[in-house]
Short mmCIF file of C-alpha atoms and ligand atoms in Angstrom, two decimals:
data_model
loop_
_atom_site.label_atom_id
_atom_site.label_comp_id
_atom_site.label_asym_id
_atom_site.label_seq_id
_atom_site.Cartn_x
_atom_site.Cartn_y
_atom_site.Cartn_z
CA UNK A 1 -208.84 100.76 -3.99
CA UNK A 2 -207.49 101.29 -0.51
CA UNK A 3 -204.46 99.47 0.88
CA UNK A 4 -206.56 97.18 3.08
CA UNK A 5 -208.68 96.07 0.15
CA UNK A 6 -205.54 95.30 -1.86
CA UNK A 7 -204.17 93.27 1.01
CA UNK A 8 -207.29 91.13 1.09
CA UNK A 9 -207.72 90.51 -2.62
CA UNK A 10 -204.16 90.07 -3.91
CA UNK A 11 -203.08 86.47 -4.55
CA UNK A 12 -199.67 87.36 -3.17
CA UNK A 13 -199.02 90.54 -1.27
CA UNK A 14 -195.45 91.46 -0.42
CA UNK A 15 -194.91 94.26 2.08
CA UNK A 16 -191.55 95.89 2.90
CA UNK A 17 -189.74 92.61 2.39
CA UNK A 18 -186.02 92.76 3.07
CA UNK A 19 -183.68 89.80 2.77
CA UNK A 20 -180.14 89.68 4.07
CA UNK A 21 -178.30 86.34 3.87
CA UNK A 22 -176.37 85.37 7.01
CA UNK A 23 -175.68 88.13 9.55
CA UNK A 24 -178.47 90.77 9.22
CA UNK A 25 -175.96 93.56 9.96
CA UNK A 26 -173.14 92.55 7.64
CA UNK A 27 -174.44 89.82 5.26
CA UNK A 28 -175.18 90.31 1.55
CA UNK A 29 -178.44 92.20 0.95
CA UNK A 30 -180.47 90.31 -1.66
CA UNK A 31 -183.64 92.46 -1.39
CA UNK A 32 -183.79 95.97 0.07
CA UNK A 33 -187.49 96.69 0.63
CA UNK A 34 -189.90 95.17 -1.81
CA UNK A 35 -193.62 95.93 -2.09
CA UNK A 36 -195.68 94.04 -4.66
CA UNK A 37 -199.26 92.91 -5.16
CA UNK A 38 -199.76 89.97 -7.51
CA UNK A 39 -203.38 89.53 -8.56
CA UNK A 40 -205.42 86.36 -8.62
CA UNK A 41 -205.26 84.57 -11.99
CA UNK A 42 -202.42 86.77 -13.20
CA UNK A 43 -199.38 85.75 -15.25
CA UNK A 44 -196.85 87.83 -13.33
CA UNK A 45 -193.15 87.94 -14.19
CA UNK A 46 -190.17 88.88 -12.05
CA UNK A 47 -187.61 90.12 -14.57
CA UNK A 48 -184.07 91.26 -13.94
CA UNK A 49 -180.38 90.58 -14.47
CA UNK A 50 -178.44 87.92 -12.61
CA UNK A 51 -178.16 88.67 -8.89
CA UNK A 52 -181.08 91.16 -8.73
CA UNK A 53 -182.91 89.04 -6.14
CA UNK A 54 -185.71 87.47 -8.20
CA UNK A 55 -185.00 83.87 -7.16
CA UNK A 56 -184.72 84.96 -3.53
CA UNK A 57 -188.20 86.51 -3.74
CA UNK A 58 -189.65 83.37 -5.35
CA UNK A 59 -188.05 81.12 -2.72
CA UNK A 60 -189.56 83.24 0.06
CA UNK A 61 -193.05 82.87 -1.45
CA UNK A 62 -192.42 79.11 -1.66
CA UNK A 63 -191.18 79.00 1.95
CA UNK A 64 -187.61 77.83 1.18
CA UNK A 65 -186.23 81.14 2.52
CA UNK A 66 -187.58 83.61 5.07
CA UNK A 67 -187.65 87.42 4.95
CA UNK A 68 -185.27 89.20 7.32
CA UNK A 69 -188.13 91.67 7.82
CA UNK A 70 -191.47 92.45 6.17
CA UNK A 71 -194.47 90.29 5.41
CA UNK A 72 -195.76 87.98 2.69
CA UNK A 73 -199.48 87.20 2.49
CA UNK A 74 -201.21 84.63 0.31
CA UNK A 75 -204.84 85.47 -0.32
CA UNK A 76 -204.79 87.67 2.76
CA UNK A 77 -203.15 85.14 5.09
CA UNK A 78 -199.73 85.76 6.63
CA UNK A 79 -197.79 82.61 5.70
CA UNK A 80 -194.64 83.25 7.76
CA UNK A 81 -195.23 80.20 9.97
CA UNK A 82 -196.25 77.84 7.20
CA UNK A 83 -193.59 75.42 5.94
CA UNK A 84 -193.32 74.99 2.14
CA UNK A 85 -195.52 71.85 1.99
CA UNK A 86 -198.33 73.60 3.88
CA UNK A 87 -198.55 76.55 1.46
CA UNK A 88 -201.04 76.45 -1.45
CA UNK A 89 -198.07 76.94 -3.77
CA UNK A 90 -195.97 74.71 -5.99
CA UNK A 91 -192.73 75.31 -7.91
CA UNK A 92 -191.40 74.34 -11.34
CA UNK A 93 -187.61 74.47 -11.42
CA UNK A 94 -185.22 74.85 -14.32
CA UNK A 95 -184.11 71.26 -13.77
CA UNK A 96 -186.96 68.83 -14.04
CA UNK A 97 -185.99 66.54 -11.12
CA UNK A 98 -188.10 63.60 -12.33
CA UNK A 99 -187.50 60.17 -10.78
CA UNK A 100 -185.71 58.10 -13.46
CA UNK A 101 -186.91 54.71 -12.20
CA UNK A 102 -190.61 55.68 -12.42
CA UNK A 103 -192.79 56.09 -15.50
CA UNK A 104 -194.21 59.51 -16.29
CA UNK A 105 -197.61 58.55 -14.85
CA UNK A 106 -195.94 57.20 -11.70
CA UNK A 107 -193.91 60.40 -11.33
CA UNK A 108 -197.09 62.45 -11.39
CA UNK A 109 -199.00 60.12 -9.07
CA UNK A 110 -196.13 60.04 -6.59
CA UNK A 111 -195.82 63.84 -6.63
CA UNK A 112 -199.55 64.19 -6.01
CA UNK A 113 -199.81 61.57 -3.25
CA UNK A 114 -196.88 63.03 -1.35
CA UNK A 115 -198.36 66.54 -1.47
CA UNK A 116 -200.74 67.61 1.34
CA UNK A 117 -203.25 68.80 -1.27
CA UNK A 118 -203.28 65.34 -2.90
CA UNK A 119 -203.16 63.09 0.14
CA UNK A 120 -206.90 62.89 0.60
CA UNK A 121 -207.46 61.66 -2.94
CA UNK A 122 -208.14 57.94 -3.46
CA UNK A 123 -206.29 55.83 -6.07
CA UNK A 124 -208.95 56.34 -8.75
CA UNK A 125 -209.02 60.10 -8.23
CA UNK A 126 -205.21 60.23 -8.44
CA UNK A 127 -205.23 58.26 -11.70
CA UNK A 128 -207.90 60.56 -13.10
CA UNK A 129 -205.98 63.69 -12.09
CA UNK A 130 -202.78 62.28 -13.66
CA UNK A 131 -204.63 61.66 -16.94
CA UNK A 132 -206.14 65.14 -16.83
CA UNK A 133 -202.75 66.80 -16.22
CA UNK A 134 -200.98 64.84 -18.93
CA UNK A 135 -203.76 65.85 -21.33
CA UNK A 136 -203.31 69.49 -20.32
CA UNK A 137 -199.64 69.42 -21.35
CA UNK A 138 -200.35 67.11 -24.34
CA UNK A 139 -198.31 64.23 -22.96
CA UNK A 140 -200.96 61.47 -22.58
CA UNK A 141 -199.18 59.29 -25.15
CA UNK A 142 -196.03 59.21 -23.00
CA UNK A 143 -197.60 58.12 -19.70
CA UNK A 144 -195.81 54.76 -19.62
CA UNK A 145 -192.38 56.04 -20.71
CA UNK A 146 -189.52 56.79 -18.34
CA UNK A 147 -187.99 60.29 -18.15
CA UNK A 148 -184.79 59.23 -19.97
CA UNK A 149 -186.95 58.28 -22.97
CA UNK A 150 -188.20 61.87 -23.33
CA UNK A 151 -186.65 65.02 -24.82
CA UNK A 152 -185.81 68.01 -22.59
CA UNK A 153 -188.95 69.86 -23.69
CA UNK A 154 -191.14 66.82 -22.98
CA UNK A 155 -189.56 66.38 -19.54
CA UNK A 156 -190.27 70.04 -18.79
CA UNK A 157 -193.95 69.53 -19.70
CA UNK A 158 -194.10 66.57 -17.31
CA UNK A 159 -192.50 68.67 -14.56
CA UNK A 160 -195.16 71.33 -15.22
CA UNK A 161 -197.98 68.75 -15.09
CA UNK A 162 -196.57 67.37 -11.83
CA UNK A 163 -196.48 70.84 -10.26
CA UNK A 164 -200.05 71.61 -11.40
CA UNK A 165 -201.50 68.26 -10.30
CA UNK A 166 -202.20 69.22 -6.65
CA UNK A 167 -204.13 72.28 -7.96
CA UNK A 168 -201.98 74.90 -6.21
CA UNK A 169 -203.41 78.41 -5.98
CA UNK A 170 -200.09 79.87 -7.08
CA UNK A 171 -197.51 78.27 -9.37
CA UNK A 172 -193.94 79.53 -9.12
CA UNK A 173 -191.75 79.04 -12.19
CA UNK A 174 -188.01 79.56 -11.78
CA UNK A 175 -186.49 80.06 -15.25
CA UNK A 176 -188.23 76.87 -16.44
CA UNK A 177 -187.40 77.38 -20.13
CA UNK A 178 -183.74 78.27 -19.92
CA UNK A 179 -182.46 74.71 -20.54
CA UNK A 180 -184.41 74.44 -23.81
CA UNK A 181 -183.23 75.47 -27.27
CA UNK A 182 -184.58 78.66 -28.85
CA UNK A 183 -187.35 77.19 -31.04
CA UNK A 184 -188.66 75.01 -28.23
CA UNK A 185 -188.51 77.92 -25.80
CA UNK A 186 -190.63 80.01 -28.13
CA UNK A 187 -193.20 77.22 -28.54
CA UNK A 188 -193.31 76.62 -24.78
CA UNK A 189 -193.93 80.33 -24.10
CA UNK A 190 -197.22 80.18 -25.98
CA UNK A 191 -198.13 76.92 -24.33
CA UNK A 192 -197.41 78.14 -20.82
CA UNK A 193 -199.60 81.15 -21.41
CA UNK A 194 -202.42 78.93 -22.72
CA UNK A 195 -202.12 76.54 -19.77
CA UNK A 196 -202.21 79.45 -17.34
CA UNK A 197 -205.40 80.71 -19.00
CA UNK A 198 -207.04 77.26 -18.94
CA UNK A 199 -206.24 76.50 -15.30
CA UNK A 200 -206.85 80.00 -13.91
CA UNK A 201 -203.91 79.47 -11.54
CA UNK A 202 -201.79 82.52 -10.65
CA UNK A 203 -198.37 82.09 -12.30
CA UNK A 204 -195.27 83.85 -10.95
CA UNK A 205 -192.52 83.44 -13.50
CA UNK A 206 -188.86 84.31 -12.96
CA UNK A 207 -186.64 85.15 -15.92
CA UNK A 208 -183.76 87.35 -17.05
CA UNK A 209 -185.06 87.15 -20.65
CA UNK A 210 -186.94 90.33 -21.55
CA UNK A 211 -188.54 88.84 -24.67
CA UNK A 212 -189.92 85.96 -22.62
CA UNK A 213 -191.33 88.45 -20.11
CA UNK A 214 -192.88 90.72 -22.76
CA UNK A 215 -194.57 87.93 -24.69
CA UNK A 216 -196.12 85.98 -21.80
CA UNK A 217 -196.91 88.30 -18.92
CA UNK A 218 -200.03 90.15 -17.86
CA UNK A 219 -197.70 92.31 -15.76
CA UNK A 220 -193.97 92.47 -15.14
CA UNK A 221 -191.93 93.65 -12.16
CA UNK A 222 -188.46 94.74 -13.26
CA UNK A 223 -185.89 94.22 -10.49
CA UNK A 224 -182.33 95.48 -10.15
CA UNK A 225 -179.98 95.54 -7.16
CA UNK A 226 -182.61 94.10 -4.82
CA UNK A 227 -185.19 96.79 -5.67
CA UNK A 228 -188.32 96.93 -7.82
CA UNK A 229 -187.65 99.44 -10.59
CA UNK A 230 -191.07 99.36 -12.26
CA UNK A 231 -194.27 97.32 -12.31
CA UNK A 232 -196.62 97.37 -15.26
CA UNK A 233 -198.09 95.72 -18.30
CA UNK A 234 -195.54 94.77 -20.99
CA UNK A 235 -196.56 97.73 -23.18
CA UNK A 236 -196.30 100.20 -20.26
CA UNK A 237 -192.83 98.96 -19.37
CA UNK A 238 -191.66 99.09 -22.99
CA UNK A 239 -193.35 102.34 -24.04
CA UNK A 240 -193.00 104.30 -20.79
CA UNK A 241 -189.91 103.06 -18.94
CA UNK A 242 -189.55 104.84 -15.63
CA UNK A 243 -185.81 105.11 -15.45
CA UNK A 244 -182.61 104.55 -17.37
CA UNK A 245 -182.19 100.99 -16.10
CA UNK A 246 -185.63 99.83 -17.31
CA UNK A 247 -185.30 101.64 -20.66
CA UNK A 248 -181.94 100.01 -21.29
CA UNK A 249 -182.75 96.52 -19.97
CA UNK A 250 -185.98 96.07 -21.96
CA UNK A 251 -185.25 96.19 -25.68
CA UNK A 252 -183.05 98.80 -27.32
CA UNK A 253 -183.37 102.50 -26.80
CA UNK A 254 -181.81 105.90 -27.44
CA UNK A 255 -180.99 108.33 -24.66
CA UNK A 256 -181.49 111.89 -25.81
CA UNK A 257 -180.48 114.93 -23.73
CA UNK A 258 -183.30 117.51 -23.64
CA UNK A 259 -184.46 120.62 -21.83
CA UNK A 260 -187.96 121.22 -20.47
CA UNK A 261 -189.35 124.10 -22.57
CA UNK A 262 -192.99 124.21 -21.46
CA UNK A 263 -195.20 122.40 -18.97
CA UNK A 264 -198.95 122.03 -19.53
CA UNK A 265 -201.13 119.63 -17.51
CA UNK A 266 -199.87 116.12 -18.03
CA UNK A 267 -197.82 116.99 -21.13
CA UNK A 268 -194.46 118.72 -21.45
CA UNK A 269 -192.54 120.16 -24.38
CA UNK A 270 -188.83 119.31 -24.58
CA UNK A 271 -186.19 121.11 -26.62
CA UNK A 272 -183.81 118.57 -28.20
CA UNK A 273 -180.37 119.02 -29.83
CA UNK A 274 -180.84 120.76 -33.18
CA UNK A 275 -183.55 123.05 -31.82
CA UNK A 276 -186.67 120.97 -32.47
CA UNK A 277 -189.27 120.32 -29.81
CA UNK A 278 -190.78 117.01 -28.72
CA UNK A 279 -193.90 116.45 -26.67
CA UNK A 280 -194.04 113.75 -23.99
CA UNK A 281 -195.97 112.81 -20.88
CA UNK A 282 -194.88 114.97 -17.97
CA UNK A 283 -193.64 113.65 -14.62
CA UNK A 284 -194.01 114.87 -11.06
CA UNK A 285 -191.26 117.29 -10.13
CA UNK A 286 -190.38 118.50 -13.66
CA UNK A 287 -189.44 122.21 -13.81
CA UNK A 288 -189.24 124.48 -16.86
CA UNK A 289 -185.60 124.80 -17.92
CA UNK A 290 -184.53 121.50 -16.28
CA UNK A 291 -182.10 119.25 -18.16
CA UNK A 292 -183.53 115.73 -18.56
CA UNK A 293 -182.96 112.53 -20.51
CA UNK A 294 -185.56 111.20 -22.91
CA UNK A 295 -185.79 107.56 -23.99
CA UNK A 296 -186.84 106.96 -27.60
CA UNK A 297 -187.05 103.52 -29.17
CA UNK A 298 -185.19 103.15 -32.51
CA UNK A 299 -188.31 101.99 -34.35
CA UNK A 300 -190.12 105.23 -33.42
CA UNK A 301 -187.64 107.34 -35.44
CA UNK A 302 -187.77 107.85 -39.20
CA UNK A 303 -185.11 108.97 -41.65
CA UNK A 304 -186.35 111.40 -44.29
CA UNK A 305 -184.84 113.84 -46.80
CA UNK A 306 -182.84 116.66 -45.20
CA UNK A 307 -185.30 119.37 -46.32
CA UNK A 308 -188.48 117.59 -45.11
CA UNK A 309 -190.73 119.63 -42.81
CA UNK A 310 -190.30 119.18 -39.05
CA UNK A 311 -187.11 117.17 -39.55
CA UNK A 312 -184.12 117.42 -37.23
CA UNK A 313 -180.90 117.56 -39.30
CA UNK A 314 -178.60 114.57 -38.95
CA UNK A 315 -175.99 112.66 -40.90
CA UNK A 316 -175.74 108.92 -41.46
CA UNK A 317 -172.86 107.24 -39.65
CA UNK A 318 -173.54 103.61 -40.61
CA UNK A 319 -176.23 101.18 -41.57
CA UNK A 320 -176.46 97.56 -40.46
CA UNK A 321 -178.43 94.85 -42.22
CA UNK A 322 -180.44 92.78 -39.70
CA UNK A 323 -182.56 90.69 -42.07
CA UNK A 324 -186.07 91.72 -41.03
CA UNK A 325 -184.93 95.27 -40.25
CA UNK A 326 -182.29 97.80 -41.12
CA UNK A 327 -180.54 99.67 -38.37
CA UNK A 328 -178.99 103.06 -38.95
CA UNK A 329 -176.78 105.10 -36.71
CA UNK A 330 -177.10 108.85 -37.19
CA UNK A 331 -175.37 111.83 -35.65
CA UNK A 332 -177.18 115.06 -34.67
CA UNK A 333 -175.52 118.49 -35.08
CA UNK A 334 -174.18 118.41 -31.49
CA UNK A 335 -172.66 114.93 -31.99
CA UNK A 336 -175.46 112.98 -30.21
CA UNK A 337 -175.66 109.52 -31.79
CA UNK A 338 -179.03 107.83 -32.25
CA UNK A 339 -180.08 104.45 -33.58
CA UNK A 340 -182.96 104.23 -36.05
CA UNK A 341 -184.67 100.99 -37.04
CA UNK A 342 -186.80 100.49 -40.12
CA UNK A 343 -188.48 97.42 -41.62
CA UNK A 344 -186.48 95.96 -44.47
CA UNK A 345 -188.92 96.84 -47.23
CA UNK A 346 -187.74 96.75 -50.84
CA UNK A 347 -184.93 99.07 -51.82
CA UNK A 348 -184.46 100.72 -48.44
CA UNK A 349 -180.93 99.38 -47.99
CA UNK A 350 -179.89 101.25 -51.13
CA UNK A 351 -181.27 104.61 -50.13
CA UNK A 352 -178.60 106.17 -47.96
CA UNK A 353 -174.83 106.45 -48.02
CA UNK A 354 -172.55 106.99 -45.01
CA UNK A 355 -171.98 110.71 -44.43
CA UNK A 356 -175.21 111.63 -46.24
CA UNK A 357 -177.12 114.57 -44.74
CA UNK A 358 -180.64 113.52 -43.75
CA UNK A 359 -183.59 114.54 -41.61
CA UNK A 360 -184.90 112.72 -38.56
CA UNK A 361 -188.59 112.60 -37.64
CA UNK A 362 -189.93 111.44 -34.29
CA UNK A 363 -193.19 109.52 -34.07
CA UNK A 364 -195.88 111.12 -31.96
CA UNK A 365 -195.73 110.10 -28.28
CA UNK A 366 -192.48 108.27 -28.92
CA UNK A 367 -190.45 109.87 -26.12
CA UNK A 368 -190.59 109.16 -22.41
CA UNK A 369 -188.88 111.20 -19.71
CA UNK A 370 -186.61 109.17 -17.44
CA UNK A 371 -186.58 109.81 -13.72
CA UNK A 372 -182.90 108.98 -13.27
P1 ATP B 1 -179.84 84.58 -11.03
O1 ATP B 1 -180.64 84.95 -12.23
O2 ATP B 1 -178.36 84.58 -11.30
O3 ATP B 1 -180.32 83.34 -10.35
P2 ATP B 1 -181.27 86.21 -9.11
O4 ATP B 1 -181.78 87.51 -9.60
O5 ATP B 1 -182.22 85.10 -9.00
O6 ATP B 1 -180.00 85.78 -9.97
P3 ATP B 1 -180.70 85.71 -6.33
O7 ATP B 1 -180.31 84.29 -6.54
O8 ATP B 1 -181.99 85.98 -5.69
O9 ATP B 1 -180.61 86.53 -7.69
O10 ATP B 1 -179.54 86.42 -5.49
C1 ATP B 1 -179.60 87.77 -5.06
C2 ATP B 1 -178.32 88.11 -4.29
O11 ATP B 1 -178.25 87.33 -3.10
C3 ATP B 1 -177.06 87.80 -5.07
O12 ATP B 1 -176.12 88.81 -4.82
C4 ATP B 1 -176.61 86.47 -4.52
O13 ATP B 1 -175.19 86.35 -4.57
C5 ATP B 1 -177.06 86.54 -3.06
N1 ATP B 1 -177.42 85.20 -2.56
C6 ATP B 1 -178.33 84.34 -3.07
N2 ATP B 1 -178.41 83.22 -2.32
C7 ATP B 1 -177.52 83.37 -1.32
C8 ATP B 1 -177.13 82.56 -0.20
N3 ATP B 1 -177.70 81.38 0.03
N4 ATP B 1 -176.17 83.05 0.63
C9 ATP B 1 -175.61 84.25 0.42
N5 ATP B 1 -175.95 85.08 -0.60
C10 ATP B 1 -176.89 84.65 -1.46
#
């Protein structure tokens, strides 16, 4: 696909967007130069630590902030001159902001009637849309209640229904689950994903919670320091992190020093401490002999007897009981420490003793080379 085609078909296309608050020469830089294409009907997540610029990006799509330079297009149209209410976009905030003196149905109707996309609807059509939206979020029974008579999770569903009611093309969700307790958050994740699928609306979801991002998203953009670090499907981001930041931010990982031993097509062979070799996908710019860092997830390592074939010698430093899993820390001959995770199947916790000499096996395709 060429760049022009992308520009025309993306739901949201972000080109060289830079955002400096206040004085462009000396103010704080929230985003350096961001390029992103968010596809139609995609559940897309902006993921990153506090201060990385994800809310700033969302607010610029909504029209509450403006880029210092660069361009944002919605379905091919440059929206720079469109105020928030004239964009085919709606936002769900962390705080529900429902009117306490109105019933749930009135809150939805009011939201719809005051939105440009709902103004042309007659009373009957508004009432029908309100019913339809409350059904979508399974809140029909609560239509006549007031917000104070609902739990936090129920209020969040109403806020979601209200934002969906004008049928926006893009729904922006700014950490909408963070005020809910863990169990409710987990239940709402599944529901949000289902609602996105049913409505076909493009969802752009902001979170700092990697588990939330991995479980719900079609694709994720990982942001740090105002820059996009990686864009990909959850499995790509987890299995093939591009750099140290992404590998460390998403889940747990081990950093293993290695040397490039051989390069062949898209694969490379890496020599690791202890002399063994590991195969991994190559990267542009790798040279034979170069020192690199590999990322290997703890669950892709296995502890075996010291004399097992193809095992790298190690010794057990400690083991931690995690309930579903057991986590071991081992030390390689050169002192490199690695974490190993194994399912807590019967008897495993009894198997090893601190200081015991063991072997370490690496799952096939478990390593990824980090760029920096
Ligand atoms: P959080 O998860 O904490 O909300 P975030 O990733 O959403 O963080 P932003 O709110 O986009 O980050 O902020 C990015 C950077 O811009 C931060 O350094 C922040 O201090 C700064 N910033 C945000 N809003 C303003 C503002 N109105 N004026 C000045 N600086 C701002």
